[in-house]
mmCIF file of C-alpha atoms in Angstrom:
data_model
loop_
_atom_site.group_PDB
_atom_site.id
_atom_site.type_symbol
_atom_site.label_atom_id
_atom_site.label_comp_id
_atom_site.label_asym_id
_atom_site.label_seq_id
_atom_site.Cartn_x
_atom_site.Cartn_y
_atom_site.Cartn_z
ATOM 1 C CA UNK P 13 21.061 134.389 -141.996
ATOM 2 C CA UNK P 14 24.531 134.695 -143.198
ATOM 3 C CA UNK P 15 26.255 132.324 -141.179
ATOM 4 C CA UNK P 16 29.611 132.814 -142.645
ATOM 5 C CA UNK P 17 29.912 136.205 -141.279
ATOM 6 C CA UNK P 18 28.797 135.263 -137.743
ATOM 7 C CA UNK P 19 31.997 135.674 -135.462
ATOM 8 C CA UNK P 20 33.328 137.179 -132.246
ATOM 9 C CA UNK P 21 36.753 137.545 -131.105
ATOM 10 C CA UNK P 22 38.024 138.479 -127.667
ATOM 11 C CA UNK P 23 41.716 139.684 -126.488
ATOM 12 C CA UNK P 24 42.979 140.466 -123.106
ATOM 13 C CA UNK P 25 42.148 142.055 -120.871
ATOM 14 C CA UNK P 26 38.524 141.302 -121.862
ATOM 15 C CA UNK P 27 38.771 137.599 -122.236
ATOM 16 C CA UNK P 28 35.989 137.187 -119.741
ATOM 17 C CA UNK P 29 33.847 138.674 -122.490
ATOM 18 C CA UNK P 30 33.394 135.630 -124.518
ATOM 19 C CA UNK P 31 30.239 134.380 -122.828
ATOM 20 C CA UNK P 32 28.724 137.771 -123.321
ATOM 21 C CA UNK P 33 29.567 138.313 -126.895
ATOM 22 C CA UNK P 34 28.275 134.611 -127.328
ATOM 23 C CA UNK P 35 24.847 135.364 -125.787
ATOM 24 C CA UNK P 36 24.855 138.791 -127.772
ATOM 25 C CA UNK P 37 25.069 136.864 -131.141
ATOM 26 C CA UNK P 38 22.269 134.469 -129.776
ATOM 27 C CA UNK P 39 19.796 137.256 -128.806
ATOM 28 C CA UNK P 40 20.139 139.228 -131.951
ATOM 29 C CA UNK P 41 19.308 135.995 -133.775
ATOM 30 C CA UNK P 42 16.371 135.000 -131.491
ATOM 31 C CA UNK P 43 14.815 138.629 -131.625
ATOM 32 C CA UNK P 44 14.807 138.712 -135.496
ATOM 33 C CA UNK P 45 13.428 135.172 -135.716
ATOM 34 C CA UNK P 46 10.704 135.546 -132.819
ATOM 35 C CA UNK P 47 9.449 138.587 -134.747
ATOM 36 C CA UNK P 48 9.048 136.787 -138.040
ATOM 37 C CA UNK P 49 11.738 138.647 -139.488
ATOM 38 C CA UNK P 50 9.967 141.939 -138.934
ATOM 39 C CA UNK P 51 12.181 143.698 -136.134
ATOM 40 C CA UNK P 52 15.711 143.420 -134.878
ATOM 41 C CA UNK P 53 17.746 145.427 -132.486
ATOM 42 C CA UNK P 54 20.010 146.678 -135.290
ATOM 43 C CA UNK P 55 17.002 148.160 -137.019
ATOM 44 C CA UNK P 56 16.509 150.928 -134.263
ATOM 45 C CA UNK P 57 19.497 152.946 -133.037
ATOM 46 C CA UNK P 58 21.651 152.918 -129.905
ATOM 47 C CA UNK P 59 19.515 152.422 -126.841
ATOM 48 C CA UNK P 60 17.862 149.049 -128.035
ATOM 49 C CA UNK P 61 21.305 147.799 -128.847
ATOM 50 C CA UNK P 62 22.592 148.672 -125.304
ATOM 51 C CA UNK P 63 19.696 146.733 -123.950
ATOM 52 C CA UNK P 64 20.475 143.568 -125.818
ATOM 53 C CA UNK P 65 24.231 143.706 -124.720
ATOM 54 C CA UNK P 66 22.963 144.063 -121.072
ATOM 55 C CA UNK P 67 20.436 141.121 -121.666
ATOM 56 C CA UNK P 68 23.376 139.236 -122.986
ATOM 57 C CA UNK P 69 25.632 139.946 -120.027
ATOM 58 C CA UNK P 70 22.723 138.720 -117.622
ATOM 59 C CA UNK P 71 22.215 135.580 -119.442
ATOM 60 C CA UNK P 72 26.047 135.002 -119.309
ATOM 61 C CA UNK P 73 25.774 135.551 -115.458
ATOM 62 C CA UNK P 74 26.675 139.230 -114.891
ATOM 63 C CA UNK P 75 24.629 141.799 -113.092
ATOM 64 C CA UNK P 76 23.713 144.434 -115.621
ATOM 65 C CA UNK P 77 22.141 148.105 -115.198
ATOM 66 C CA UNK P 78 21.763 150.785 -117.480
ATOM 67 C CA UNK P 79 21.950 154.372 -117.484
ATOM 68 C CA UNK P 80 23.718 154.502 -113.791
ATOM 69 C CA UNK P 81 24.843 157.770 -112.210
ATOM 70 C CA UNK P 82 28.564 158.188 -112.589
ATOM 71 C CA UNK P 83 30.930 161.082 -111.872
ATOM 72 C CA UNK P 84 32.869 162.321 -114.926
ATOM 73 C CA UNK P 85 36.021 164.215 -115.687
ATOM 74 C CA UNK P 86 35.604 167.651 -117.463
ATOM 75 C CA UNK P 87 38.240 170.166 -118.457
ATOM 76 C CA UNK P 88 35.355 172.717 -118.690
ATOM 77 C CA UNK P 89 34.265 172.627 -115.305
ATOM 78 C CA UNK P 90 36.149 174.459 -112.308
ATOM 79 C CA UNK P 91 36.356 171.159 -110.106
ATOM 80 C CA UNK P 92 36.957 169.011 -113.030
ATOM 81 C CA UNK P 93 34.356 166.695 -112.064
ATOM 82 C CA UNK P 94 30.369 166.707 -112.782
ATOM 83 C CA UNK P 95 27.556 164.299 -112.207
ATOM 84 C CA UNK P 96 26.680 162.166 -115.386
ATOM 85 C CA UNK P 97 25.561 158.673 -116.243
ATOM 86 C CA UNK P 98 27.392 155.519 -117.734
ATOM 87 C CA UNK P 99 25.494 153.751 -120.314
ATOM 88 C CA UNK P 100 25.828 150.190 -118.975
ATOM 89 C CA UNK P 101 27.633 148.961 -115.837
ATOM 90 C CA UNK P 102 28.291 145.256 -115.770
ATOM 91 C CA UNK P 103 29.782 143.206 -112.625
ATOM 92 C CA UNK P 104 30.234 139.781 -111.762
ATOM 93 C CA UNK P 105 32.344 139.016 -108.482
ATOM 94 C CA UNK P 106 35.347 141.415 -108.453
ATOM 95 C CA UNK P 107 35.096 142.462 -112.131
ATOM 96 C CA UNK P 108 33.432 145.728 -112.890
ATOM 97 C CA UNK P 109 32.840 147.204 -116.404
ATOM 98 C CA UNK P 110 31.716 150.692 -116.836
ATOM 99 C CA UNK P 111 30.752 151.163 -120.178
ATOM 100 C CA UNK P 112 30.081 154.170 -122.772
ATOM 101 C CA UNK P 113 28.571 153.138 -125.893
ATOM 102 C CA UNK P 114 28.124 154.951 -129.523
ATOM 103 C CA UNK P 115 26.154 153.773 -132.675
ATOM 104 C CA UNK P 116 26.770 154.431 -136.321
ATOM 105 C CA UNK P 117 24.451 153.363 -139.380
ATOM 106 C CA UNK P 118 25.264 154.473 -142.815
ATOM 107 C CA UNK P 119 26.638 153.027 -146.219
ATOM 108 C CA UNK P 120 29.642 150.431 -146.227
ATOM 109 C CA UNK P 121 31.551 153.040 -147.769
ATOM 110 C CA UNK P 122 30.762 155.732 -145.141
ATOM 111 C CA UNK P 123 31.224 153.393 -142.446
ATOM 112 C CA UNK P 124 34.931 152.972 -143.060
ATOM 113 C CA UNK P 125 35.506 156.218 -141.847
ATOM 114 C CA UNK P 126 32.717 156.759 -139.497
ATOM 115 C CA UNK P 127 33.238 153.747 -137.478
ATOM 116 C CA UNK P 128 36.642 154.934 -136.432
ATOM 117 C CA UNK P 129 35.408 158.388 -135.674
ATOM 118 C CA UNK P 130 32.675 157.047 -133.540
ATOM 119 C CA UNK P 131 34.632 154.824 -131.492
ATOM 120 C CA UNK P 132 36.942 157.605 -130.777
ATOM 121 C CA UNK P 133 34.298 159.396 -129.507
ATOM 122 C CA UNK P 134 33.283 156.300 -127.353
ATOM 123 C CA UNK P 135 36.750 156.192 -126.088
ATOM 124 C CA UNK P 136 36.701 159.913 -125.204
ATOM 125 C CA UNK P 137 33.454 159.552 -123.115
ATOM 126 C CA UNK P 138 34.754 156.264 -121.456
ATOM 127 C CA UNK P 139 37.725 157.887 -120.398
ATOM 128 C CA UNK P 140 35.767 160.553 -118.378
ATOM 129 C CA UNK P 141 34.064 158.043 -116.428
ATOM 130 C CA UNK P 142 34.548 158.114 -112.457
ATOM 131 C CA UNK P 143 32.393 155.617 -110.950
ATOM 132 C CA UNK P 144 31.840 155.041 -107.408
ATOM 133 C CA UNK P 145 33.533 151.606 -107.826
ATOM 134 C CA UNK P 146 36.643 151.394 -109.937
ATOM 135 C CA UNK P 147 36.719 148.841 -112.879
ATOM 136 C CA UNK P 148 37.376 148.632 -116.602
ATOM 137 C CA UNK P 149 36.250 151.890 -118.498
ATOM 138 C CA UNK P 150 35.118 150.337 -121.733
ATOM 139 C CA UNK P 151 34.260 152.257 -125.156
ATOM 140 C CA UNK P 152 31.972 150.258 -127.440
ATOM 141 C CA UNK P 153 30.472 151.268 -130.665
ATOM 142 C CA UNK P 154 27.869 149.466 -132.486
ATOM 143 C CA UNK P 155 28.186 149.500 -136.556
ATOM 144 C CA UNK P 156 25.064 148.948 -138.604
ATOM 145 C CA UNK P 157 25.507 148.846 -142.530
ATOM 146 C CA UNK P 158 22.351 150.417 -144.027
ATOM 147 C CA UNK P 159 21.230 149.701 -147.721
ATOM 148 C CA UNK P 160 18.472 149.023 -150.209
ATOM 149 C CA UNK P 161 17.499 145.714 -151.137
ATOM 150 C CA UNK P 162 19.075 145.949 -154.389
ATOM 151 C CA UNK P 163 22.546 146.044 -152.686
ATOM 152 C CA UNK P 164 21.812 142.490 -151.103
ATOM 153 C CA UNK P 165 23.619 140.768 -153.652
ATOM 154 C CA UNK P 166 26.884 142.193 -152.876
ATOM 155 C CA UNK P 167 26.324 142.556 -149.014
ATOM 156 C CA UNK P 168 28.585 139.475 -148.083
ATOM 157 C CA UNK P 169 31.575 140.853 -149.788
ATOM 158 C CA UNK P 170 31.081 144.385 -148.522
ATOM 159 C CA UNK P 171 30.471 143.191 -145.037
ATOM 160 C CA UNK P 172 33.799 141.395 -145.049
ATOM 161 C CA UNK P 173 35.723 144.506 -146.124
ATOM 162 C CA UNK P 174 33.930 146.342 -143.334
ATOM 163 C CA UNK P 175 34.765 143.756 -140.825
ATOM 164 C CA UNK P 176 38.280 143.728 -141.548
ATOM 165 C CA UNK P 177 38.384 147.394 -141.414
ATOM 166 C CA UNK P 178 36.875 147.151 -137.905
ATOM 167 C CA UNK P 179 39.398 144.600 -136.870
ATOM 168 C CA UNK P 180 42.197 146.863 -138.039
ATOM 169 C CA UNK P 181 41.189 149.077 -135.486
ATOM 170 C CA UNK P 182 42.502 146.698 -132.978
ATOM 171 C CA UNK P 183 39.562 146.286 -130.706
ATOM 172 C CA UNK P 184 39.826 144.012 -127.396
ATOM 173 C CA UNK P 185 36.524 142.638 -128.284
ATOM 174 C CA UNK P 186 34.642 142.165 -131.920
ATOM 175 C CA UNK P 187 31.376 140.619 -132.703
ATOM 176 C CA UNK P 188 29.461 140.303 -135.893
ATOM 177 C CA UNK P 189 25.975 138.866 -136.462
ATOM 178 C CA UNK P 190 23.858 139.191 -139.670
ATOM 179 C CA UNK P 191 20.441 137.342 -138.931
ATOM 180 C CA UNK P 192 18.611 139.031 -142.000
ATOM 181 C CA UNK P 193 16.996 141.796 -143.683
ATOM 182 C CA UNK P 194 14.719 144.179 -141.676
ATOM 183 C CA UNK P 195 13.314 147.610 -142.786
ATOM 184 C CA UNK P 196 15.053 150.744 -140.519
ATOM 185 C CA UNK P 197 12.806 151.713 -137.780
ATOM 186 C CA UNK P 198 13.917 155.014 -137.016
ATOM 187 C CA UNK P 199 12.675 158.810 -137.824
ATOM 188 C CA UNK P 200 15.877 159.481 -139.644
ATOM 189 C CA UNK P 201 15.162 160.664 -143.304
ATOM 190 C CA UNK P 202 18.200 158.728 -144.233
ATOM 191 C CA UNK P 203 16.716 155.461 -143.167
ATOM 192 C CA UNK P 204 13.663 155.802 -145.349
ATOM 193 C CA UNK P 205 13.145 152.668 -147.703
ATOM 194 C CA UNK P 206 16.350 151.211 -146.378
ATOM 195 C CA UNK P 207 17.090 148.291 -144.267
ATOM 196 C CA UNK P 208 19.693 146.522 -142.336
ATOM 197 C CA UNK P 209 20.982 143.021 -142.275
ATOM 198 C CA UNK P 210 22.888 142.972 -138.899
ATOM 199 C CA UNK P 211 25.485 144.488 -136.601
ATOM 200 C CA UNK P 212 28.814 144.511 -135.547
ATOM 201 C CA UNK P 213 30.270 145.653 -132.256
ATOM 202 C CA UNK P 214 33.637 146.508 -131.217
ATOM 203 C CA UNK P 215 35.036 147.425 -127.867
ATOM 204 C CA UNK P 216 38.313 148.657 -125.922
ATOM 205 C CA UNK P 217 39.347 149.262 -122.517
ATOM 206 C CA UNK P 218 40.343 152.937 -122.110
ATOM 207 C CA UNK P 219 42.590 154.605 -119.312
#
């Protein structure tokens, strides 16, 4: 594991996410280690990574439910409202978080642009949520570098550049964990004979 790259940061209004992100980093390491370095959430795509975030929230003392029904705002519907789902809903006491998530996986160079575009997509989706119980609408984006093994020697320096780029987007929450190399586990032809070392997550409250 690249311990030097492990970090998380929280800022207002999401200071209460510190415990969730602490558990999120732990769970990504634990899954990687318990599979003898064969499987990790970041070797798949969006859904398993949402599940890990839900599990991290539960371990931190929250209630977490995935794929919950929610009304959404739409400009294309006559009423402006339609039925949909939130990717993840968290609550603890009086705090409620309604989350839309996106995932992007590509080369370091491509991610420098794609992570902003995908996070903007997540913000757009989160802004449409009209859940039955009001709370923070949050956009989360999972960002996973994809590479061949010959690129591992330069991984740390490239990861630092990408992390700085993500922080330049001014997220309310930021997390990065790189437990180790696993082969990509998807049907995407771009993933063939490639792997990933870890994952970054960024999040923002949206209005």
